[in-house]
Amino acid sequence: MDIKALLYGITSFLMPFIPHLLQPPAEKAAAVPAVPIDELAFMWAKAIMEKLRPKLKQRQALKDAMQQAAELPLDDDARASFRLQLRKIIEGDDALAKELSEMWIAMSAQGVGVELDRELGGAQWIEILNRDDDVLRRLEMVRLLRSGMPPEKIAGEFHTDVQYLYRVNAAFAQSGVYGILSGSNIRHWLDNMNMDDPVLRRLDMIALLRSGVPAETIAKEYHCVKEYVYRINDRFAKHSLTGILTEEDFQKYRALNPKIVRICSFNLHGTHENDAQRFRQIAGQLSANDPELCVYQEVINGAGIGETSAQIAALMTKTTGYYYRTHYSYCHLFMDKYPEGVAVSCRYSMKNPQTIDLNNGLTAGVRPLMERFAAAAEVEIYGRRFVFASVHLDHSRDPDVRRAQAEKLLKSLDSIYGDGVYCTIVAGDFNDVEDSPVITFLRDQGYADTYRACHKTGGNTFPNSANPHTRIDYIMVRGGVRVHDAQLILRDPSLSDHIGVYAVIE
């Protein structure tokens, strides 16, 4: 809060109470006339006095000034003397100034205090300055506005318009004198935004109040009452931006952000010579879809290479502002050299991340040609439990191997995550076509093929070329959701030998 405003406010507020505050309790009845007192206001006056009492013992001049004010409560000189001594202690004690400012704001919110515009209006401009100086004239406009003079009157006196007056005040609030040095280049932080946006207007009110502009001045500019200004400032302090949003704001947000979950699946095809550039392109295209969940296959993590899915997640975090986490599960060596596996990634905290074995204990004793594992985790979205898994099923010529792997995966997910799961998502490179035993098995278990739910034909994902001839990458979902959309993404052959899959469920 502006120190000058605080000084004028506290001085004027305390004047009627000083006789009551200075007399010892035993002498009050005899020394002070029985005049009705506003009990709430007197409570605040006593609280302020308790903050000042240590200073009374240290500064005789302050004590004398208060005694004079008690004897001559209507005398302007006595009031000015008290204000001067008060200024000396406040300017030399930042902690006390802060405490008094907070008390003033709190009591004002309860309707206790004085009209600052009336009190500040009595503060005289230093007449010896050059009043033809343009910068000083703008300073005077700010002073008069903050002292409570009607903006129309100030604009008329300085031959300008009210909107320019408010711009000068805002520029001074934001940058001090430097903000108003050039009269033709007064900048406002809302200049390149929608100045009619109610949320931005509330933020501007808070910024003005915190820069020292009196609440009365802000209330006039924004056609509200000062209590509203204090209210939104208090809510912003406690809850940040969400504290000043209205139900209408939340309705607009929900219209832009319906309860949908966006999922991406992509086979990264190991490592390439141009991985840095390739990962930037992948992250950029994925970020454009704002996915909540991502699953990756052929993820490299080792042999001098940092986890490739984590590299993409870090780039997506920088691009979107969401924090993408990853969970990686090693499977086998890529090209007999690079540790390769699968990964899940999401912008929510992952619970109980798991690596699920898809090699041992398969139906009929079948075995995959290469070691295979699934990466799985649980997340909470819209208050519901979601479980999602990334798979890269075996490339054996025997389709029953992949069916057996899917069967073990579902049993493991049920065993690990138990009942109460709202939606389960199994996605990745299944190494099989859609009429294969593995996809048929998943459908029989209640899983929906998201792409086929939206498109009767098409959807081939391999190889990534102008004419991919087979469909082996899927996003399969089960639970209380509806498939809203599904598309093929990441179709640039330089990114991978697979095309990516994208699905939206609600």
Coordinates of C-alpha atoms in Angstrom, one line a residue:
M1 CA 0.0 0.0 0.0
D2 CA 1.2 3.5 -0.8
I3 CA 2.9 5.0 2.4
K4 CA 1.4 8.4 1.9
A5 CA -2.1 7.0 1.7
L6 CA -1.4 4.9 4.7
L7 CA -0.2 7.9 6.7
Y8 CA -3.2 10.0 5.9
G9 CA -5.6 7.2 6.5
I10 CA -4.2 6.1 9.9
T11 CA -3.8 9.7 11.1
S12 CA -7.3 10.6 10.4
F13 CA -8.7 7.3 11.6
L14 CA -6.9 7.5 15.0
M15 CA -7.7 11.1 15.8
P16 CA -11.1 10.6 17.4
F17 CA -9.8 7.6 19.4
I18 CA -6.5 9.1 20.7
P19 CA -8.0 10.5 23.9
H20 CA -9.3 7.0 24.7
L21 CA -6.1 5.3 23.8
L22 CA -3.7 7.4 25.7
Q23 CA -5.5 7.6 29.1
P24 CA -4.8 4.8 31.6
P25 CA -7.9 2.6 32.2
A26 CA -8.5 4.1 35.7
E27 CA -8.6 7.7 34.4
K28 CA -10.8 7.2 31.3
A29 CA -14.1 7.6 33.0
A30 CA -13.2 10.9 34.5
A31 CA -11.0 12.3 31.7
V32 CA -12.9 11.3 28.6
P33 CA -16.5 12.5 27.9
A34 CA -19.0 9.7 27.4
V35 CA -19.4 9.8 23.6
P36 CA -20.8 6.8 21.8
I37 CA -17.9 4.8 20.1
D38 CA -18.1 2.4 17.2
E39 CA -16.9 -0.7 19.0
L40 CA -15.5 -2.4 15.8
A41 CA -13.6 0.7 14.8
F42 CA -12.3 1.1 18.4
M43 CA -11.1 -2.5 18.3
W44 CA -9.0 -1.7 15.2
A45 CA -7.8 1.5 16.7
K46 CA -6.5 -0.4 19.8
A47 CA -4.9 -2.9 17.5
I48 CA -3.0 -0.1 15.6
M49 CA -2.1 1.5 18.9
E50 CA -0.5 -1.8 20.1
K51 CA 1.7 -1.7 17.1
L52 CA 2.7 1.9 17.8
R53 CA 3.1 1.6 21.6
P54 CA 6.8 0.4 21.5
K55 CA 7.6 3.4 19.4
L56 CA 6.0 5.8 22.0
K57 CA 8.5 4.6 24.6
Q58 CA 11.4 5.2 22.2
R59 CA 10.3 8.5 20.6
Q60 CA 9.2 11.3 22.9
A61 CA 8.4 13.4 19.9
L62 CA 5.7 10.9 18.8
K63 CA 4.3 10.7 22.3
D64 CA 4.1 14.5 22.4
A65 CA 2.5 14.8 19.0
M66 CA -0.2 12.2 20.0
Q67 CA -0.8 14.1 23.3
Q68 CA -1.3 17.3 21.3
A69 CA -3.7 15.5 19.0
A70 CA -5.6 14.2 22.0
E71 CA -6.0 17.7 23.4
L72 CA -6.8 19.3 20.0
P73 CA -8.5 16.6 17.8
L74 CA -9.8 19.2 15.3
D75 CA -6.7 21.2 14.9
D76 CA -5.0 20.7 11.5
D77 CA -1.6 21.6 12.8
A78 CA -1.9 19.0 15.6
R79 CA -3.0 16.4 13.0
A80 CA -0.1 17.4 10.7
S81 CA 2.4 17.1 13.6
F82 CA 1.2 13.6 14.5
R83 CA 1.3 12.6 10.8
L84 CA 4.9 13.8 10.5
Q85 CA 6.1 11.8 13.5
L86 CA 4.2 8.8 12.3
R87 CA 5.9 9.1 8.9
K88 CA 9.3 9.2 10.5
I89 CA 8.8 5.9 12.3
I90 CA 7.0 4.1 9.4
E91 CA 9.7 5.2 6.8
G92 CA 12.3 3.8 9.1
D93 CA 10.6 0.5 9.9
D94 CA 9.6 -1.6 6.8
A95 CA 8.2 -4.4 9.0
L96 CA 5.9 -2.0 10.8
A97 CA 4.8 -0.4 7.6
K98 CA 3.9 -3.8 6.2
E99 CA 2.0 -4.8 9.3
L100 CA 0.0 -1.5 9.3
S101 CA -0.7 -1.8 5.5
E102 CA -2.1 -5.3 6.0
M103 CA -4.2 -4.1 9.0
W104 CA -5.6 -1.2 6.9
I105 CA -6.6 -3.5 4.1
A106 CA -8.2 -6.0 6.5
M107 CA -10.2 -3.3 8.4
S108 CA -11.2 -1.6 5.1
A109 CA -12.6 -4.9 3.9
Q110 CA -14.8 -4.8 7.1
G111 CA -16.0 -1.3 6.3
V112 CA -13.9 0.3 8.9
G113 CA -11.6 3.3 8.2
V114 CA -11.9 6.7 6.5
E115 CA -12.5 7.9 3.0
L116 CA -8.9 8.1 1.6
D117 CA -10.0 10.2 -1.3
R118 CA -11.1 12.9 1.0
E119 CA -8.0 12.7 3.2
L120 CA -5.5 12.6 0.4
G121 CA -7.3 15.4 -1.4
G122 CA -5.9 17.7 1.3
A123 CA -2.3 16.9 0.4
Q124 CA -0.9 19.9 -1.5
W125 CA 1.3 19.7 -4.6
I126 CA 4.7 21.2 -4.1
E127 CA 4.1 24.6 -5.6
I128 CA 7.8 25.4 -6.2
L129 CA 8.0 22.7 -9.0
N130 CA 7.6 23.7 -12.6
R131 CA 4.0 22.9 -13.3
D132 CA 4.6 23.2 -17.1
D133 CA 6.9 20.2 -17.1
D134 CA 5.1 17.4 -19.0
V135 CA 6.4 14.7 -16.7
L136 CA 5.4 16.6 -13.6
R137 CA 2.0 17.3 -15.1
R138 CA 1.5 13.6 -15.6
L139 CA 2.6 12.9 -12.1
E140 CA 0.1 15.5 -10.9
M141 CA -2.6 13.7 -12.9
V142 CA -1.7 10.5 -11.1
R143 CA -1.7 12.2 -7.7
L144 CA -5.0 13.9 -8.2
L145 CA -6.6 10.6 -9.5
R146 CA -5.3 8.7 -6.5
S147 CA -6.4 11.4 -4.1
G148 CA -10.0 10.9 -5.2
M149 CA -10.6 13.8 -7.5
P150 CA -13.2 12.8 -10.2
P151 CA -11.4 11.6 -13.3
E152 CA -13.6 13.7 -15.6
K153 CA -12.5 16.8 -13.6
I154 CA -8.8 15.9 -13.9
A155 CA -9.1 15.2 -17.6
G156 CA -10.8 18.6 -18.1
E157 CA -8.2 20.4 -16.1
F158 CA -5.3 18.9 -18.1
H159 CA -7.2 19.0 -21.5
T160 CA -7.1 15.2 -22.1
D161 CA -9.5 12.3 -21.9
V162 CA -10.3 9.9 -19.1
Q163 CA -8.9 6.9 -20.8
Y164 CA -5.5 8.6 -21.3
L165 CA -5.6 9.5 -17.6
Y166 CA -6.1 5.9 -16.6
R167 CA -3.3 4.8 -19.0
V168 CA -0.9 7.2 -17.3
N169 CA -1.9 5.9 -13.9
A170 CA -1.4 2.3 -15.0
A171 CA 2.0 3.0 -16.6
F172 CA 3.1 4.8 -13.4
A173 CA 1.8 1.8 -11.3
Q174 CA 3.8 -0.6 -13.4
S175 CA 7.1 1.2 -14.0
G176 CA 7.1 4.3 -11.8
V177 CA 8.3 7.6 -13.3
Y178 CA 10.1 5.7 -16.1
G179 CA 6.7 4.5 -17.3
I180 CA 5.4 8.1 -17.9
L181 CA 8.6 9.9 -19.2
S182 CA 7.2 9.8 -22.7
G183 CA 3.7 11.1 -23.0
S184 CA 3.2 9.8 -26.5
N185 CA 4.4 6.3 -25.7
I186 CA 2.5 5.4 -22.6
R187 CA 2.3 1.6 -22.6
H188 CA -0.3 -0.6 -20.9
W189 CA 0.3 -4.4 -20.4
L190 CA -3.1 -5.0 -21.8
D191 CA -2.5 -3.1 -25.1
N192 CA -2.0 -6.3 -27.1
M193 CA -4.7 -8.2 -25.4
N194 CA -8.5 -8.0 -25.1
M195 CA -9.0 -5.2 -22.6
D196 CA -12.7 -6.3 -22.2
D197 CA -11.7 -9.7 -20.9
P198 CA -13.1 -9.9 -17.4
V199 CA -10.3 -12.0 -16.0
L200 CA -7.6 -9.7 -17.4
R201 CA -9.5 -6.7 -16.0
R202 CA -9.5 -8.3 -12.5
L203 CA -5.8 -9.0 -12.8
D204 CA -5.2 -5.4 -13.7
M205 CA -7.2 -4.2 -10.6
I206 CA -5.0 -6.4 -8.4
A207 CA -1.8 -5.2 -10.0
L208 CA -2.9 -1.5 -9.5
L209 CA -3.8 -2.1 -5.9
R210 CA -0.5 -3.8 -5.2
S211 CA 1.4 -1.0 -6.8
G212 CA -0.1 1.5 -4.4
V213 CA -3.1 2.8 -6.2
P214 CA -5.9 3.4 -3.7
A215 CA -8.8 1.0 -3.9
E216 CA -11.2 4.0 -4.4
T217 CA -9.4 5.1 -7.5
I218 CA -9.4 1.6 -9.0
A219 CA -13.1 1.2 -8.1
K220 CA -13.9 4.3 -10.1
E221 CA -12.0 3.2 -13.1
Y222 CA -13.6 -0.2 -13.1
H223 CA -17.1 0.9 -12.0
C224 CA -17.2 -1.2 -8.9
V225 CA -16.9 -0.7 -5.2
K226 CA -13.6 -0.7 -3.2
E227 CA -14.8 -3.8 -1.2
Y228 CA -14.8 -5.7 -4.5
V229 CA -11.2 -4.7 -5.2
Y230 CA -10.1 -5.8 -1.8
R231 CA -12.1 -9.1 -2.2
I232 CA -10.5 -10.2 -5.4
N233 CA -7.0 -9.2 -4.1
D234 CA -7.5 -11.3 -1.1
R235 CA -8.8 -14.3 -3.1
F236 CA -5.9 -14.0 -5.5
A237 CA -3.5 -14.0 -2.6
K238 CA -5.0 -17.1 -1.2
H239 CA -5.8 -19.1 -4.3
S240 CA -3.9 -17.5 -7.2
L241 CA -5.7 -17.2 -10.5
T242 CA -8.4 -19.8 -9.7
G243 CA -9.5 -17.6 -6.8
I244 CA -10.8 -14.8 -9.0
L245 CA -12.5 -17.0 -11.6
T246 CA -16.3 -17.0 -11.7
E247 CA -18.7 -19.8 -12.6
E248 CA -19.1 -18.2 -16.0
D249 CA -15.3 -18.4 -16.5
F250 CA -15.3 -22.1 -15.5
Q251 CA -18.1 -22.7 -18.0
K252 CA -16.0 -21.2 -20.7
Y253 CA -13.1 -23.3 -19.7
R254 CA -15.1 -26.5 -19.7
A255 CA -16.4 -25.6 -23.1
L256 CA -12.9 -25.4 -24.4
N257 CA -11.7 -28.4 -22.3
P258 CA -14.4 -31.0 -22.3
K259 CA -13.8 -34.3 -20.3
I260 CA -11.8 -36.0 -23.0
V261 CA -8.6 -38.1 -22.9
R262 CA -6.2 -37.9 -25.8
I263 CA -3.9 -40.9 -26.5
C264 CA -1.0 -41.3 -28.8
S265 CA 1.0 -44.4 -29.7
F266 CA 4.2 -44.4 -31.7
N267 CA 7.0 -46.8 -32.6
L268 CA 10.2 -44.8 -32.4
H269 CA 12.2 -47.3 -34.5
G270 CA 15.2 -47.4 -32.2
T271 CA 17.9 -44.8 -32.9
H272 CA 18.8 -42.7 -36.0
E273 CA 21.8 -40.5 -36.7
N274 CA 19.6 -37.4 -36.6
D275 CA 17.8 -38.2 -33.4
A276 CA 18.0 -34.7 -31.9
Q277 CA 16.2 -33.2 -34.9
R278 CA 13.9 -36.2 -35.2
F279 CA 12.8 -36.1 -31.6
R280 CA 12.1 -32.3 -31.9
Q281 CA 9.8 -33.0 -34.8
I282 CA 8.1 -35.9 -33.1
A283 CA 7.6 -33.9 -29.9
G284 CA 6.3 -30.9 -31.9
Q285 CA 3.7 -33.0 -33.7
L286 CA 2.6 -34.8 -30.6
S287 CA 2.3 -31.6 -28.6
A288 CA 0.0 -30.2 -31.2
N289 CA -2.5 -32.8 -30.1
D290 CA -2.1 -32.1 -26.3
P291 CA -2.2 -35.8 -25.4
E292 CA -2.8 -36.8 -21.8
L293 CA -1.3 -40.3 -22.4
C294 CA 1.5 -41.5 -24.8
V295 CA 2.9 -45.0 -25.4
Y296 CA 6.1 -45.7 -27.2
Q297 CA 7.8 -48.8 -28.6
E298 CA 11.4 -49.4 -29.6
V299 CA 12.6 -46.9 -27.0
I300 CA 16.4 -46.9 -26.5
N301 CA 17.9 -46.4 -23.0
G302 CA 21.6 -47.2 -22.7
A303 CA 24.8 -47.6 -24.7
G304 CA 25.4 -43.9 -24.3
I305 CA 21.9 -42.8 -25.2
G306 CA 19.5 -41.3 -22.7
E307 CA 16.0 -42.8 -22.6
T308 CA 14.5 -41.6 -25.9
S309 CA 10.9 -41.4 -24.7
A310 CA 12.1 -39.2 -21.8
Q311 CA 13.9 -36.9 -24.3
I312 CA 10.6 -36.5 -26.2
A313 CA 8.7 -36.0 -22.9
A314 CA 11.1 -33.2 -21.9
L315 CA 10.6 -31.5 -25.3
M316 CA 6.8 -31.8 -25.0
T317 CA 7.0 -30.3 -21.5
K318 CA 8.8 -27.2 -22.8
T319 CA 6.3 -26.9 -25.7
T320 CA 3.0 -27.5 -23.9
G321 CA 3.7 -26.3 -20.3
Y322 CA 2.5 -29.7 -19.1
Y323 CA 5.0 -31.9 -17.2
Y324 CA 5.2 -35.2 -19.0
R325 CA 6.6 -38.1 -17.0
T326 CA 7.8 -41.5 -18.4
H327 CA 8.1 -45.1 -17.2
Y328 CA 10.4 -47.3 -19.3
S329 CA 10.6 -51.1 -19.4
Y330 CA 13.6 -52.9 -21.0
C331 CA 12.9 -55.7 -23.4
H332 CA 16.0 -56.7 -25.5
L333 CA 18.8 -55.3 -27.6
F334 CA 18.1 -53.4 -30.8
M335 CA 20.5 -54.3 -33.5
D336 CA 22.4 -56.4 -30.9
K337 CA 23.7 -53.2 -29.4
Y338 CA 21.2 -50.8 -28.0
P339 CA 19.0 -51.6 -25.0
E340 CA 15.4 -51.4 -26.4
G341 CA 12.1 -51.4 -24.6
V342 CA 8.7 -49.8 -24.3
A343 CA 7.5 -46.8 -22.3
V344 CA 4.4 -45.1 -21.1
S345 CA 4.2 -41.3 -20.7
C346 CA 1.6 -38.9 -19.3
R347 CA 1.1 -35.5 -17.9
Y348 CA -0.3 -36.7 -14.6
S349 CA 1.4 -38.4 -11.7
M350 CA 1.8 -42.1 -12.4
K351 CA 0.8 -44.5 -9.7
N352 CA 2.2 -48.1 -9.4
P353 CA 4.2 -48.2 -12.6
Q354 CA 4.9 -51.8 -13.6
T355 CA 7.0 -53.9 -16.0
I356 CA 4.9 -56.9 -16.9
D357 CA 6.6 -60.1 -18.2
L358 CA 5.2 -61.4 -21.5
N359 CA 7.6 -64.3 -21.9
N360 CA 7.0 -66.9 -19.3
G361 CA 3.8 -68.8 -18.4
L362 CA 2.1 -68.2 -21.7
T363 CA -0.8 -70.3 -22.8
A364 CA 0.2 -73.8 -24.3
G365 CA 3.8 -73.1 -23.3
V366 CA 4.5 -70.9 -26.3
R367 CA 7.6 -68.7 -26.3
P368 CA 8.3 -65.4 -28.1
L369 CA 11.3 -65.1 -30.4
M370 CA 12.7 -62.2 -28.4
E371 CA 12.2 -61.0 -24.8
R372 CA 9.1 -58.9 -24.5
F373 CA 7.7 -56.8 -21.6
A374 CA 4.9 -54.3 -21.2
A375 CA 5.1 -51.0 -19.4
A376 CA 2.0 -50.1 -17.5
A377 CA 0.8 -47.5 -15.0
E378 CA -2.2 -46.0 -13.3
V379 CA -3.3 -42.4 -13.5
E380 CA -6.2 -40.4 -12.1
I381 CA -8.1 -38.3 -14.7
Y382 CA -11.2 -36.4 -13.8
G383 CA -11.3 -38.2 -10.5
R384 CA -11.4 -41.6 -12.3
R385 CA -8.8 -44.4 -12.3
F386 CA -7.2 -45.1 -15.7
V387 CA -4.7 -47.9 -16.4
F388 CA -2.7 -47.8 -19.6
A389 CA -0.1 -50.1 -21.1
S390 CA 2.4 -50.0 -23.9
V391 CA 3.1 -53.2 -25.8
H392 CA 5.4 -54.4 -28.6
L393 CA 4.2 -58.0 -29.1
D394 CA 6.4 -60.6 -30.6
H395 CA 7.0 -60.9 -34.4
S396 CA 6.8 -64.7 -34.4
R397 CA 5.0 -66.3 -37.3
D398 CA 2.8 -68.1 -34.8
P399 CA -0.1 -65.7 -34.1
D400 CA -1.0 -67.7 -31.0
V401 CA 2.2 -66.3 -29.3
R402 CA 0.8 -62.7 -29.5
R403 CA -2.7 -63.9 -28.4
A404 CA -1.0 -65.6 -25.4
Q405 CA 0.9 -62.4 -24.6
A406 CA -2.3 -60.4 -24.6
E407 CA -4.0 -62.9 -22.4
K408 CA -1.3 -62.8 -19.8
L409 CA -1.1 -59.0 -20.0
L410 CA -4.9 -58.6 -19.2
K411 CA -4.6 -61.1 -16.3
S412 CA -1.6 -59.2 -15.0
L413 CA -3.4 -55.8 -15.2
D414 CA -6.4 -57.2 -13.4
S415 CA -4.3 -58.7 -10.7
I416 CA -2.1 -55.6 -10.2
Y417 CA -4.7 -52.9 -10.4
G418 CA -7.7 -54.7 -9.2
D419 CA -11.4 -53.6 -9.2
G420 CA -12.5 -50.0 -9.6
V421 CA -10.6 -49.2 -12.8
Y422 CA -12.7 -46.9 -14.9
C423 CA -10.9 -47.4 -18.2
T424 CA -8.1 -49.6 -19.4
I425 CA -6.0 -48.8 -22.5
V426 CA -3.7 -51.2 -24.2
A427 CA -1.8 -49.6 -27.1
G428 CA 1.3 -50.1 -29.2
D429 CA 2.8 -52.2 -31.9
F430 CA 0.9 -55.5 -31.9
N431 CA 2.8 -57.0 -34.9
D432 CA -0.5 -58.4 -36.3
V433 CA -3.5 -57.5 -38.5
E434 CA -7.0 -56.6 -37.2
D435 CA -8.6 -60.0 -37.9
S436 CA -5.8 -61.8 -36.1
P437 CA -6.3 -64.0 -32.9
V438 CA -4.8 -61.3 -30.7
I439 CA -7.1 -58.4 -31.9
T440 CA -10.1 -60.8 -31.9
F441 CA -9.3 -61.8 -28.3
L442 CA -9.1 -58.2 -27.2
R443 CA -12.4 -57.4 -28.8
D444 CA -14.0 -60.5 -27.1
Q445 CA -12.7 -59.1 -23.8
G446 CA -14.6 -55.8 -24.4
Y447 CA -11.8 -53.7 -25.9
A448 CA -12.7 -51.3 -28.7
D449 CA -10.4 -50.6 -31.6
T450 CA -10.5 -46.8 -31.5
Y451 CA -9.5 -46.3 -35.1
R452 CA -12.0 -48.7 -36.5
A453 CA -14.7 -47.2 -34.3
C454 CA -14.3 -44.0 -36.3
H455 CA -13.3 -45.3 -39.7
K456 CA -14.8 -48.3 -41.6
T457 CA -11.6 -48.7 -43.8
G458 CA -8.0 -47.6 -43.8
G459 CA -5.7 -47.2 -40.9
N460 CA -2.6 -49.0 -42.3
T461 CA 0.5 -48.0 -40.2
F462 CA 3.4 -50.0 -41.7
P463 CA 5.6 -49.4 -43.4
N464 CA 5.6 -45.6 -43.1
S465 CA 5.4 -44.7 -46.8
A466 CA 3.1 -43.3 -49.4
N467 CA 1.3 -46.6 -49.5
P468 CA 1.6 -48.5 -46.2
H469 CA 0.2 -52.0 -46.8
T470 CA -0.6 -53.3 -43.3
R471 CA -2.2 -52.3 -40.0
I472 CA -0.3 -53.4 -36.9
D473 CA -0.5 -50.4 -34.5
Y474 CA -3.6 -50.0 -32.3
I475 CA -5.1 -48.1 -29.4
M476 CA -7.5 -50.5 -27.7
V477 CA -9.8 -49.2 -24.9
R478 CA -12.3 -50.8 -22.4
G479 CA -14.4 -49.1 -19.8
G480 CA -17.0 -46.3 -19.3
V481 CA -15.8 -44.3 -22.3
R482 CA -16.9 -43.5 -25.8
V483 CA -14.5 -43.1 -28.7
H484 CA -14.8 -39.6 -29.9
D485 CA -12.1 -39.5 -32.7
A486 CA -9.1 -41.4 -34.1
Q487 CA -6.5 -40.4 -36.6
L488 CA -3.2 -41.4 -38.1
I489 CA -0.3 -39.1 -37.2
L490 CA 3.5 -38.7 -37.6
R491 CA 3.3 -39.8 -41.3
D492 CA 6.8 -38.5 -42.2
P493 CA 8.9 -41.6 -43.2
S494 CA 12.0 -39.8 -41.8
L495 CA 10.6 -40.1 -38.3
S496 CA 10.0 -43.8 -38.1
D497 CA 9.1 -46.9 -40.2
H498 CA 5.7 -46.8 -38.4
I499 CA 2.9 -44.3 -38.6
G500 CA 1.6 -43.1 -35.3
V501 CA -2.0 -43.6 -34.0
Y502 CA -4.0 -40.9 -32.1
A503 CA -7.4 -41.4 -30.4
V504 CA -9.7 -39.2 -28.3
I505 CA -12.1 -40.8 -25.8
E506 CA -14.7 -39.2 -23.6

